[in-house]
Short mmCIF file of C-alpha atoms in Angstrom, two decimals:
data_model
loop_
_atom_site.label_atom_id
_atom_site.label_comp_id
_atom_site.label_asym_id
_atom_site.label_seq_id
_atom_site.Cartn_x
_atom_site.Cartn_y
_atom_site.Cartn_z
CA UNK W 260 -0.83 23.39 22.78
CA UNK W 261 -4.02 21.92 21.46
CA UNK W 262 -6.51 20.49 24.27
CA UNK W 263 -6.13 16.82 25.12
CA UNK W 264 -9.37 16.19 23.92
CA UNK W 265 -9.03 18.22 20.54
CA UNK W 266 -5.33 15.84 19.77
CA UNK W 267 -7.32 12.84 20.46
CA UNK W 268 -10.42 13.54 18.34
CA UNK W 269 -8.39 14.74 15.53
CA UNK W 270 -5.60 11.40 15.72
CA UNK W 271 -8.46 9.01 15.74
CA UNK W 272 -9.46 10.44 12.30
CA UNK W 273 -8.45 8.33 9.40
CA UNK W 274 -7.66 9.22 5.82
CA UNK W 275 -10.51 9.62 4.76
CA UNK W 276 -11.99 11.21 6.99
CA UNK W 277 -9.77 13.85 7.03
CA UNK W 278 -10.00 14.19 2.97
CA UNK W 279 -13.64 14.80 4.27
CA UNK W 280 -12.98 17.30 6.78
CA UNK W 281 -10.85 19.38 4.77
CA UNK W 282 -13.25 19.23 1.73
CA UNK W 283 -15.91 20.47 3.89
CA UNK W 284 -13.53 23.35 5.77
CA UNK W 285 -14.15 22.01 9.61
CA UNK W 286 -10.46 21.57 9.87
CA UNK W 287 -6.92 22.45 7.96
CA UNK W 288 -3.67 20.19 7.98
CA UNK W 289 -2.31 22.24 9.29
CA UNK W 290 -4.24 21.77 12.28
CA UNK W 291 -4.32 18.26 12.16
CA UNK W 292 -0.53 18.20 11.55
CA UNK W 293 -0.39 20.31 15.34
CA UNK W 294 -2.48 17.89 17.01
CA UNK W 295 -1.24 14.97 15.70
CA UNK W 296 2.31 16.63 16.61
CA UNK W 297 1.48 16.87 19.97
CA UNK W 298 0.35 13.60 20.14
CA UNK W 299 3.96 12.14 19.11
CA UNK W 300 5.00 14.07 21.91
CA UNK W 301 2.98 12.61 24.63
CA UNK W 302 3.62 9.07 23.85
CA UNK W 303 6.51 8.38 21.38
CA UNK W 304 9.15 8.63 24.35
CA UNK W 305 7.22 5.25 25.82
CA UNK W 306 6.53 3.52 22.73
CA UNK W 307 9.78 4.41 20.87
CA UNK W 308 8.22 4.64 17.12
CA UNK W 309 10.67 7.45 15.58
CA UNK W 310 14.28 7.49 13.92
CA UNK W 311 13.83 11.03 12.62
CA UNK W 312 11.10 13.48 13.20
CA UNK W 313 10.82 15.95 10.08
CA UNK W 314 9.03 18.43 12.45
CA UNK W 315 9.93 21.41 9.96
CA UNK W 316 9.29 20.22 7.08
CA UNK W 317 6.03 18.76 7.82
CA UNK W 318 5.12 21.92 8.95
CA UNK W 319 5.61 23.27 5.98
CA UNK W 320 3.95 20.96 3.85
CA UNK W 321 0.77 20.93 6.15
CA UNK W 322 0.98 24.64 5.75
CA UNK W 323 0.73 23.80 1.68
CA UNK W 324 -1.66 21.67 1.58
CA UNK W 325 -3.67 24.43 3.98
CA UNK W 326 -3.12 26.85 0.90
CA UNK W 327 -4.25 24.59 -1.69
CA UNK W 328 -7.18 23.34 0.52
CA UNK W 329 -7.97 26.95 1.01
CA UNK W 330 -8.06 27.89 -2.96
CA UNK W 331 -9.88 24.37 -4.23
CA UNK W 332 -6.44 23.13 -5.55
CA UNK W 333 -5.41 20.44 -3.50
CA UNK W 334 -3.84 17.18 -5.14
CA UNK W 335 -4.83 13.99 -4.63
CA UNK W 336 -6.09 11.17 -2.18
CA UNK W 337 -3.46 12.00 0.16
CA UNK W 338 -3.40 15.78 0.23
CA UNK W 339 -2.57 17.19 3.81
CA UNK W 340 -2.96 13.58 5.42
CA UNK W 341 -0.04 12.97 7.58
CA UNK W 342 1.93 9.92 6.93
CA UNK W 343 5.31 7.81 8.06
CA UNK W 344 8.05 6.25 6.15
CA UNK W 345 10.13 3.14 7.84
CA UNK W 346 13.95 3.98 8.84
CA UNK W 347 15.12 1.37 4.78
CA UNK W 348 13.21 3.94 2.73
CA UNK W 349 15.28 6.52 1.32
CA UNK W 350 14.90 10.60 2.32
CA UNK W 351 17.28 13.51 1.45
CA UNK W 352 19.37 13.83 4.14
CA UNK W 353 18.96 10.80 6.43
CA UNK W 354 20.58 7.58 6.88
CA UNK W 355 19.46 4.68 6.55
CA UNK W 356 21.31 2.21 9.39
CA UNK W 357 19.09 -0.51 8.92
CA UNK W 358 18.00 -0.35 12.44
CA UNK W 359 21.67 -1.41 13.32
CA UNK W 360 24.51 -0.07 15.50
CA UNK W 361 26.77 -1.65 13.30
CA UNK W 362 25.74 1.16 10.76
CA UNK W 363 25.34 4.48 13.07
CA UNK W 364 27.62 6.16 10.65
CA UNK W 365 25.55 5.21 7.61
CA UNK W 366 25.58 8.05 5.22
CA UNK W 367 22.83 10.27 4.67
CA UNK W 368 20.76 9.39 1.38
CA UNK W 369 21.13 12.46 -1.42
CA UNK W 370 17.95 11.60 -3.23
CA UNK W 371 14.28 10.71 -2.27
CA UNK W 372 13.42 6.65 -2.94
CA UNK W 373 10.39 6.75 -5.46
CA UNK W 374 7.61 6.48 -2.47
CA UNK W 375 8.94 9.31 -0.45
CA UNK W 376 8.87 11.49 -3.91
CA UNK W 377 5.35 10.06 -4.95
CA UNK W 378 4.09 10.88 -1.44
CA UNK W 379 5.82 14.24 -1.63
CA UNK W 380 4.37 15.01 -4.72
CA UNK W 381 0.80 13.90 -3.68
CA UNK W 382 0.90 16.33 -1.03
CA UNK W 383 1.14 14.29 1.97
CA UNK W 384 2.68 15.57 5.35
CA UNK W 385 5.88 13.85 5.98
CA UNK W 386 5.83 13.17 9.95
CA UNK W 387 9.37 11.79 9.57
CA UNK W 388 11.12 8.24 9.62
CA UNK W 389 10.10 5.28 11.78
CA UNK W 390 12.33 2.73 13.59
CA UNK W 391 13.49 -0.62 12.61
CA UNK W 392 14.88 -3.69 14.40
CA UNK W 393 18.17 -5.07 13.67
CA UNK W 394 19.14 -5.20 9.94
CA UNK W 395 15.50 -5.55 9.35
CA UNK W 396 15.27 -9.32 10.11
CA UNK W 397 13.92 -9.56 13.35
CA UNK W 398 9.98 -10.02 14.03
CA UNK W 399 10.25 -7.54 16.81
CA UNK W 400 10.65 -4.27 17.61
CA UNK W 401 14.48 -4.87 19.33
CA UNK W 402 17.27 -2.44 18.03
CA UNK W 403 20.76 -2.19 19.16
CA UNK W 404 20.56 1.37 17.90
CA UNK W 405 16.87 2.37 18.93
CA UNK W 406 16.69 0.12 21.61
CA UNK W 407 13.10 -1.27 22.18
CA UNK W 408 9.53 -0.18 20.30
CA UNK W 409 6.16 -1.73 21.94
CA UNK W 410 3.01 -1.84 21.50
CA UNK W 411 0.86 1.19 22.08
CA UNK W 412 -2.06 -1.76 23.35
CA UNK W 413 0.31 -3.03 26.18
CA UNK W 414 3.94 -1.70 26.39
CA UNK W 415 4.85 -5.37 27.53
CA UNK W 416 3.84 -6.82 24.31
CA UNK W 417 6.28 -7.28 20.68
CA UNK W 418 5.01 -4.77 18.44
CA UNK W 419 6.51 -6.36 15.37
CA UNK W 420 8.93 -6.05 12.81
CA UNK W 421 10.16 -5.25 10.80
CA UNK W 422 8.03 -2.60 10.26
CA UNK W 423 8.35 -2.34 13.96
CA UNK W 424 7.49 2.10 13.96
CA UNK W 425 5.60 2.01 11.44
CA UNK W 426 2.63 -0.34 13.12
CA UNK W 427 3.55 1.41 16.48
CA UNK W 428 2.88 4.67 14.82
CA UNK W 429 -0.20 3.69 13.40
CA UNK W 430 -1.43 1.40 16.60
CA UNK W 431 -0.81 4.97 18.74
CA UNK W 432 -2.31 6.99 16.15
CA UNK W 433 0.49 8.84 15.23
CA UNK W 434 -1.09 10.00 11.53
CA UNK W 435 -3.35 7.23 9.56
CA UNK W 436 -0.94 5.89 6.78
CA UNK W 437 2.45 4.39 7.49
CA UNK W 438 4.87 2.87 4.66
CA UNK W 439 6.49 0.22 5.80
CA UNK W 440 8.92 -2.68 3.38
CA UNK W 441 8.16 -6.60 3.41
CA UNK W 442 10.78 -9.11 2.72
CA UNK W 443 8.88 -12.28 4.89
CA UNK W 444 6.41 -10.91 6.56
CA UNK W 445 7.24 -7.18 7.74
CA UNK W 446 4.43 -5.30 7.01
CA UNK W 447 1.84 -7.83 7.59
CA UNK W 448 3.32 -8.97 10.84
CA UNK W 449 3.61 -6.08 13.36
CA UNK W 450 0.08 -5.02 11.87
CA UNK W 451 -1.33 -8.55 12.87
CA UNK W 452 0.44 -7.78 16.25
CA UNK W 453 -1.31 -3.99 16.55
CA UNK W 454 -4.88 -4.29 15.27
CA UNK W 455 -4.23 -2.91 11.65
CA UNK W 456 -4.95 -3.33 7.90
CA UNK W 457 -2.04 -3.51 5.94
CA UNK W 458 -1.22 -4.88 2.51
CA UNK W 459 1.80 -6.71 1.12
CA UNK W 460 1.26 -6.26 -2.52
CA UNK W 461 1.49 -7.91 -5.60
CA UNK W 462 5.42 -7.85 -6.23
CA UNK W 463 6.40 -4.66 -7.97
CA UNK W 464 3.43 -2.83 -8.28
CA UNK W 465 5.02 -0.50 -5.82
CA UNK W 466 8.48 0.79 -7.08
CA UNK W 467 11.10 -0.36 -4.36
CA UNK W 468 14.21 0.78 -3.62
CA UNK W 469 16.58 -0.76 -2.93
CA UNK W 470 15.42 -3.94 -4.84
CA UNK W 471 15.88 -7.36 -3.89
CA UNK W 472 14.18 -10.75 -4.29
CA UNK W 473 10.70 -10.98 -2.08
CA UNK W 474 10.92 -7.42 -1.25
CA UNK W 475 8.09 -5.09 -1.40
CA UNK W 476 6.46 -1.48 0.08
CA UNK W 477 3.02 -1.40 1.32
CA UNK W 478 1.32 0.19 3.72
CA UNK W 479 -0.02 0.07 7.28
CA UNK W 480 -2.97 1.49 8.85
CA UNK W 481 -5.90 1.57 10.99
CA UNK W 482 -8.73 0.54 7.80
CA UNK W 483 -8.49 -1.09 4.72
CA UNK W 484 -9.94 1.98 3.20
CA UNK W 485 -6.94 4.20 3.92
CA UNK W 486 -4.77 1.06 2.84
CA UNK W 487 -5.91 1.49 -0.59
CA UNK W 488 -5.89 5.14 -0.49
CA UNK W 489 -2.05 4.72 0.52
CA UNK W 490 -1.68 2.33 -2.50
CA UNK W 491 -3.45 5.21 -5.18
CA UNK W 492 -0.53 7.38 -4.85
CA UNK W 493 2.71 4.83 -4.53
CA UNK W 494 1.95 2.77 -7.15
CA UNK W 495 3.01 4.37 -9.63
CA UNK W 496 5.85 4.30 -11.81
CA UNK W 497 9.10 5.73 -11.25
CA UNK W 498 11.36 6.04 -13.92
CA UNK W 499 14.87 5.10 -12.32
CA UNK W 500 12.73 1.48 -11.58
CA UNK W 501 10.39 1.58 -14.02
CA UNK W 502 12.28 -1.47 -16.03
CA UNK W 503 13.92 -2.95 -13.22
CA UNK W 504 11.38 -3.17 -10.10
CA UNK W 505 8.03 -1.89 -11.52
CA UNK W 506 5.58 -3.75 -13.24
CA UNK W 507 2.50 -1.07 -14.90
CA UNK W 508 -0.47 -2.45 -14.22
CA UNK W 509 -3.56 -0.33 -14.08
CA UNK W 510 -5.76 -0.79 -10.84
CA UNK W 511 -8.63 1.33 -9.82
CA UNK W 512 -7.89 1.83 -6.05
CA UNK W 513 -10.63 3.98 -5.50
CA UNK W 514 -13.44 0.95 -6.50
CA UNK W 515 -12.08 -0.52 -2.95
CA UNK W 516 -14.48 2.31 -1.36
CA UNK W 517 -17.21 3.12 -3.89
CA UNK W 518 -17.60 -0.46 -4.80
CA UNK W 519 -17.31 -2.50 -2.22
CA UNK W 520 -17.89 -6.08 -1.85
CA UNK W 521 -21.58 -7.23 -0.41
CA UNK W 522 -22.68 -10.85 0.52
CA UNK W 523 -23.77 -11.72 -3.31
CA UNK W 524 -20.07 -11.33 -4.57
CA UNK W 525 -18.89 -13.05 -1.51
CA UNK W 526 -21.53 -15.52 -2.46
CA UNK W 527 -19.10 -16.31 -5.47
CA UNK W 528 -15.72 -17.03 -4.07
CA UNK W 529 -14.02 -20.16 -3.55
CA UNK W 530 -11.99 -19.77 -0.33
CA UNK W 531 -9.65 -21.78 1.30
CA UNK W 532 -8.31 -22.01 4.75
CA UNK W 533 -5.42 -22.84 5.72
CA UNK W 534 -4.36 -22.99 9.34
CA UNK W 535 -1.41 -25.88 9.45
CA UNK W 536 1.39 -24.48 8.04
CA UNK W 537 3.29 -28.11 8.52
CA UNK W 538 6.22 -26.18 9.46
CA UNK W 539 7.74 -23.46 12.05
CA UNK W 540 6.15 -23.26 15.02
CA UNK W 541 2.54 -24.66 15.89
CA UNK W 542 -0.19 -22.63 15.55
CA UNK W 543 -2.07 -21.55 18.66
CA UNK W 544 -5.06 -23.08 19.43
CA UNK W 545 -6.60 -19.43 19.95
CA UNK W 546 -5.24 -18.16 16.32
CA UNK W 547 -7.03 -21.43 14.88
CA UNK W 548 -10.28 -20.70 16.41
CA UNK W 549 -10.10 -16.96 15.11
CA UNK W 550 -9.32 -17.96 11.71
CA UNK W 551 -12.18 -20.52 11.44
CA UNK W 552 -14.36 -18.19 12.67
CA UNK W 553 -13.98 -15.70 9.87
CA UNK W 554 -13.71 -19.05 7.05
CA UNK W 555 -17.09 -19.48 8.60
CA UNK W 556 -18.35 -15.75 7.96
CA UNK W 557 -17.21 -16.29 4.41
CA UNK W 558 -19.52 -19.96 4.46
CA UNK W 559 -22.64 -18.02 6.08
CA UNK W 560 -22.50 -15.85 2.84
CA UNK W 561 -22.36 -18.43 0.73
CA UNK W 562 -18.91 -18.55 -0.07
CA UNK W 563 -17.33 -22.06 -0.97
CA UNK W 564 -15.33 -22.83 1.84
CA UNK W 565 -12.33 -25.74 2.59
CA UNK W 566 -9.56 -26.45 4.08
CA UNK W 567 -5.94 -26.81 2.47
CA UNK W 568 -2.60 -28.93 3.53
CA UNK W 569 0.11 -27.37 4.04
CA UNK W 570 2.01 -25.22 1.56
CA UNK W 571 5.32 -25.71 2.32
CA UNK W 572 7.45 -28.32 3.62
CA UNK W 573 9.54 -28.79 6.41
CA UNK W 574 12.41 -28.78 3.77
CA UNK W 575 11.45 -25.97 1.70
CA UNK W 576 11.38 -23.64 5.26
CA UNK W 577 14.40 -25.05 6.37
CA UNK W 578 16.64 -23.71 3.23
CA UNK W 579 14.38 -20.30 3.00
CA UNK W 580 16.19 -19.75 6.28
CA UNK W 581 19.28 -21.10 5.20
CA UNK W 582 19.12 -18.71 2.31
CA UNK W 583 18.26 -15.78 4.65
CA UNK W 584 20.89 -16.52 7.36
CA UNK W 585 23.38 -16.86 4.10
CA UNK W 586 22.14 -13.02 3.15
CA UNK W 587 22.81 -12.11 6.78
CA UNK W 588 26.01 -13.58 7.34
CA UNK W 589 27.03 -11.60 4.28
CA UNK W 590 26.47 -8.79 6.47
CA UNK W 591 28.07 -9.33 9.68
CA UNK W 592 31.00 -10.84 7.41
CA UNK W 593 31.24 -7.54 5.69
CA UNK W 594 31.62 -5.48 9.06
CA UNK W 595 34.84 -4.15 11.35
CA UNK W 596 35.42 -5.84 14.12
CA UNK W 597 33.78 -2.94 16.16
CA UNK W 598 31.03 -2.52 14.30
CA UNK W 599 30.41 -6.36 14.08
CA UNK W 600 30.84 -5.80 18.16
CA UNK W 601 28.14 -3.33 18.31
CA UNK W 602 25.74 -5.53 16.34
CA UNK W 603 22.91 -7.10 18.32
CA UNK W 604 24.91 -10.49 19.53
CA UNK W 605 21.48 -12.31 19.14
CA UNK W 606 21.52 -11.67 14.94
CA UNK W 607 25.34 -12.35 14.65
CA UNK W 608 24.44 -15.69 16.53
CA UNK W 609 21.53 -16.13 14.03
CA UNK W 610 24.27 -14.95 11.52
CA UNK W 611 26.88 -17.02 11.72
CA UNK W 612 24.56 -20.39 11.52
CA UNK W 613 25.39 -19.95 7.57
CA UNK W 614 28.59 -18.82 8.27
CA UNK W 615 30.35 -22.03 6.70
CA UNK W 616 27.84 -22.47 3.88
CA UNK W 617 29.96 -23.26 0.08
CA UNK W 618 28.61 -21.92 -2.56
CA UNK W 619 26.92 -25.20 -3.81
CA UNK W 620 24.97 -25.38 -0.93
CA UNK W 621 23.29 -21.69 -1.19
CA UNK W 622 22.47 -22.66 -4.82
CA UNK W 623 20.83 -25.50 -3.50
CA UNK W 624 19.19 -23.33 -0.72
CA UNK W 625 18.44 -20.51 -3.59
CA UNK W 626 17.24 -23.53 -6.28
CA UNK W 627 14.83 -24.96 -3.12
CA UNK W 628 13.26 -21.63 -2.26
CA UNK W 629 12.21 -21.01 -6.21
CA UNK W 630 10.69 -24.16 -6.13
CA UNK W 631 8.65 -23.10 -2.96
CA UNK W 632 7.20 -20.49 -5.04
CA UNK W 633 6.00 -22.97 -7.61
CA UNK W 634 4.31 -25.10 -5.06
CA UNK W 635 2.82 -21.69 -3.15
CA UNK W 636 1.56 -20.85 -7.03
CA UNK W 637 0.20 -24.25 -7.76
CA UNK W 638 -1.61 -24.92 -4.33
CA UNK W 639 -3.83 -21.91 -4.62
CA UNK W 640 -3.98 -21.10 -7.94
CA UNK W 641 -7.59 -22.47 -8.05
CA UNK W 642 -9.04 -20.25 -5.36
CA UNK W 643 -10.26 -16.52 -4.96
CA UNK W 644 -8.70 -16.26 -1.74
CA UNK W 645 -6.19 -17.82 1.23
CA UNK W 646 -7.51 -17.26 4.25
CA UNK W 647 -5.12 -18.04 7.55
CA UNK W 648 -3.21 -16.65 10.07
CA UNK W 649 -0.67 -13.90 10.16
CA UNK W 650 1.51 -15.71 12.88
CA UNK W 651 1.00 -19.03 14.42
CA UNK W 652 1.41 -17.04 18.11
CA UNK W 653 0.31 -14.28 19.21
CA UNK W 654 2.55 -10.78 20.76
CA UNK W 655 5.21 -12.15 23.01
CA UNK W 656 7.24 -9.91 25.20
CA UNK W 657 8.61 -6.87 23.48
CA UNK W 658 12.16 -7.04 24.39
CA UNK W 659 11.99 -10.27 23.06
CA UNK W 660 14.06 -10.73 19.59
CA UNK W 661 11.21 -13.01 18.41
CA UNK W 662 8.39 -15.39 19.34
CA UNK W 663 11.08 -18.06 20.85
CA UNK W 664 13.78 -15.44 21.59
CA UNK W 665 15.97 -18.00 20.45
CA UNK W 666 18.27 -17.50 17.08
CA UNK W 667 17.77 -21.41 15.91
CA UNK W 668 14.35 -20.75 15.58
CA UNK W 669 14.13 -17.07 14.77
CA UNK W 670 12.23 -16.95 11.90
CA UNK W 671 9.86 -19.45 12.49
CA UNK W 672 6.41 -17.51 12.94
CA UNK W 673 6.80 -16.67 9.15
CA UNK W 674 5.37 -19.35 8.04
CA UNK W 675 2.09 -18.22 6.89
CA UNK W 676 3.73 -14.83 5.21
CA UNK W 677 6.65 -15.53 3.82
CA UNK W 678 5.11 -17.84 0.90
CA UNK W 679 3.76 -15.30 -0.58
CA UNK W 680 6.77 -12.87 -0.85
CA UNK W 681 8.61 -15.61 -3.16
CA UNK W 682 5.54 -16.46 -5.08
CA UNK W 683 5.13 -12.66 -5.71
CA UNK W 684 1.18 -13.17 -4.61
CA UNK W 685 -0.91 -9.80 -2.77
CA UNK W 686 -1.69 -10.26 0.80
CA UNK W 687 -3.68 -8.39 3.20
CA UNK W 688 -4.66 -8.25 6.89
CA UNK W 689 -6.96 -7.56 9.26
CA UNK W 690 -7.76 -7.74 12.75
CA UNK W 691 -10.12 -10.62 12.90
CA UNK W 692 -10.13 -11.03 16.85
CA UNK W 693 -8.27 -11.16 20.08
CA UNK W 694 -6.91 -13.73 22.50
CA UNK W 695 -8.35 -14.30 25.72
CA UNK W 696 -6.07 -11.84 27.58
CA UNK W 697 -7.07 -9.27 24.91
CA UNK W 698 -4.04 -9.26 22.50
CA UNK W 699 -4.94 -8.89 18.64
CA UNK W 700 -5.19 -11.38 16.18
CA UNK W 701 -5.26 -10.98 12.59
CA UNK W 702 -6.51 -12.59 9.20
CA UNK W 703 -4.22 -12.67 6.16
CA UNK W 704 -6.38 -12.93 2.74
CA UNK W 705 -3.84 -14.19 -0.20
CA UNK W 706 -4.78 -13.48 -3.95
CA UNK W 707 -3.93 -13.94 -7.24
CA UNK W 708 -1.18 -11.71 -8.75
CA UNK W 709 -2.46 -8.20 -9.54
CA UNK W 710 -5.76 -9.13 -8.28
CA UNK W 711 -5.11 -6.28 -5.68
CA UNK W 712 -7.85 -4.22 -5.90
CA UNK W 713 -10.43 -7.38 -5.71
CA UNK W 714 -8.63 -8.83 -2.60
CA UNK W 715 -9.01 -5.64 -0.51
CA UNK W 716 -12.38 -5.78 -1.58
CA UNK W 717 -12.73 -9.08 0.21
CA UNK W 718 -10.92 -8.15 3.53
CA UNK W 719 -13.00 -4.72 3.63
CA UNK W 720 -16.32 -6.84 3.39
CA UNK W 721 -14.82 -8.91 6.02
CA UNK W 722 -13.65 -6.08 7.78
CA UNK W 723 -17.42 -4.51 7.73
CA UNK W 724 -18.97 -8.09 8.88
CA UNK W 725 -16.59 -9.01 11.46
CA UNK W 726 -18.40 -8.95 15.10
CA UNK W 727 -17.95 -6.05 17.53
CA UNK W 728 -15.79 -7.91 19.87
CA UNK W 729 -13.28 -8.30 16.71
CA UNK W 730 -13.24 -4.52 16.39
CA UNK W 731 -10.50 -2.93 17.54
CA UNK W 732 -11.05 -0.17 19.96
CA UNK W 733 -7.65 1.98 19.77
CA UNK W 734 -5.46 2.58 22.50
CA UNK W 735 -6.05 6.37 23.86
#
């Protein structure tokens, strides 16, 4: 077993750098893969990030990517970096149970999803597949088949969902990439909750399987340089979704690093804050102050800087979680009475709130939630960038099901995130700060559609001009 010392130095390494190292022969994967190995072994069992561990087969591919290092050959951005895929994602050989007791007997998947097979093919090390909460609608990291993930800052603390392994993984520095899925918030969310950089992205972009309306891949880690790096191998097409859930558009990933943003480009954006989400639950006086903070980093480089009502109504929230429930009702409805009975009793409660709904009335919920995305489009079509919180709260307990731990109200710290799934828009975080009793807070920066590449650029100049105290210094 690799020294303590020798694991940490080599986990706290991102992408990049290890691209760097292995260009310049002062380590191999597959010595990175052993340390990083042993790392999962020290502190998975407390943090609980893992469905599957693909020990063997990351081995191997580490052991590849060693060869091709070796001979000058290797692939691409991601060549020998070890990476995670959530629990929904499809893998040869694994089920996919949707974090759910209900579906322990889920059959194993026969075919790769198009990100696992663009990873694969890029030559990145496979670590295995991480956990997710209950049927992938909970903002925590509460399972009724994994039981509980937390936070590798504080293991009393939420560590999000419902990407819940994936930003434990990263948080704990199990690898630097992790591929998590986004349907209101779940990527961006548990990374606002760990420290991280993570990217919804524009919808699409990213073949996703399976498909369905708001959803999207994107990935989680520890900079917003290895974000993009993540995003130059898996979008791309794949040709069983190329005409259903992937839309070609060229984007030079790479300009995120070698061009990056400096105060006279920031100079030139018109940016707009927006930290009253008129809807869901308040925003904490603490996020607030946070968020202003970085509007005013953006106004001290000259940026063109004001505030913005809210987005949504009260209305328009209320029937996006209508329409949700009515998708999860579908599920519970769909189960055997001893499945439905080992289902988490907290989502059947949440469930069964649409339970009675007619038809007419999820139209109306369906009809309400496309107009949403007009009024997201319209009310920042004429800036460069949204700036506001992730979450109106910060991490609340981690056996918690969300922020309230109450199913009337169990979606309502999406308010800032979920806008942007419907309208289809980028969005990226960072950590921007912390509360006083030292829990993260992060910065969402909404775009344009396929204006990607130019919003990363804006949250890795904030990212490089943030203070110190907003940097986060990662949990040993």
């Amino acid at each position: 077993m690799a020294s303590t010392d020798h694991i940490s130095e080599l986990a706290a390494l991102t992408a990049s750098e290890l691209i760097d190292g292995y260009r310049q022969k002062d380590f191999t994967p597959s010595e990175v893969f052993a340390a990083i190995q042993d790392r999962i072994d020290q502190h998975n069992p407390e943090i609980n990030a893992f469905y599957v561990r693909e020990h063997a087969a990351a081995e191997r591919a580490a052991d590849q990517s060693t060869a091709r290092w070796t001979a000058g050959r290797a692939n691409t951005a991601l060549d020998g970096v070890p990476i995670t895929l959530k629990e929904n994602l499809a893998t040869v050989g694994t089920p996919s149970p949707a974090g759910t007791a209900a579906r322990a007997d889920a059959a194993p998947a026969t075919e790769d999803g198009p990100v696992a097979e663009l990873l694969s093919a890029a030559g990145a090390v496979r670590l295995g597949k991480t956990v997710m909460p209950e049927f992938g609608m909970l903002t925590s990291g509460v399972s009724s088949l994994h039981g509980v993930t937390r936070n590798p800052w504080n293991l009393d603390w939420t560590v999000g969902g419902s990407s819940a392994g994936s930003s434990a993984a990263a948080a704990a520095r199990f690898g630097p990439i992790h591929i998590g899925t986004d349907i209101g918030g779940s990527v961006r969310l548990p990374a606002n909750w760990t420290g991280l950089a993570a990217l919804k992205p524009t919808y699409a972009i990213v073949p996703v399987d399976v498909p369905y309306i708001g959803r999207h891949v994107g990935p989680l880690a520890r900079t917003i340089d290895d974000v993009a790096r993540a995003m130059q191998v898996i979008a791309q097409p794949d040709e069983r979704y190329r005409d259903y859930t992937y839309q070609e558009r060229p984007a030079d990933w790479g300009a995120v690093a070698s061009s990056p943003y400096d105060e006279s480009d920031i100079a030139k954006l018109r940016v707009a804050i927006h930290t009253d989400a008129g809807c869901g639950l308040p925003t904490d006086p603490e996020i607030r102050a946070v968020i202003h903070s970085v509007g005013k980093a953006f106004e001290e480089a000259g940026a063109c800087v004001e505030e913005i009502d809210p987005i949504m109504t009260p209305h328009q929230f209320e029937m996006l979680c209508l329409f949700f429930r009515a998708r999860a009702w579908r599920e519970v409805k769909n189960l055997s009475r001893s499945s439905r009975e080992a289902a988490l009793p907290y989502f059947v409660q949440w469930a069964l709130g649409a339970a009675d709904l007619s038809a007419t009335e999820l139209l109306n919920a369906y009809d309400t939630v496309q107009a949403m995305r007009g009024a997201v489009i319209q009310a920042t079509r004429s800036y460069d960038v949204i700036l506001s919180p992730v979450a109106p709260v910060a991490a609340f307990p981690a056996d918690w099901c969300g922020p309230t731990n109450d199913p009337a109200t169990a979606l309502h710290d999406i308010v800032y995130t979920v806008p942007y799934n419907f309208s289809e828009q980028p969005a990226a975080t960072v950590n921007a700060g912390f509360t006083a009793d030292g829990r993260p807070v992060g910065a969402q920066f909404a775009g344009r559609r396929f204006d990607d590449v130019r919003l990363l650029q804006i949250a890795r100049w904030f990212e490089q001009a943030r203070p110190a105290t907003a940097v986060p210094v990662w949990p040993r």
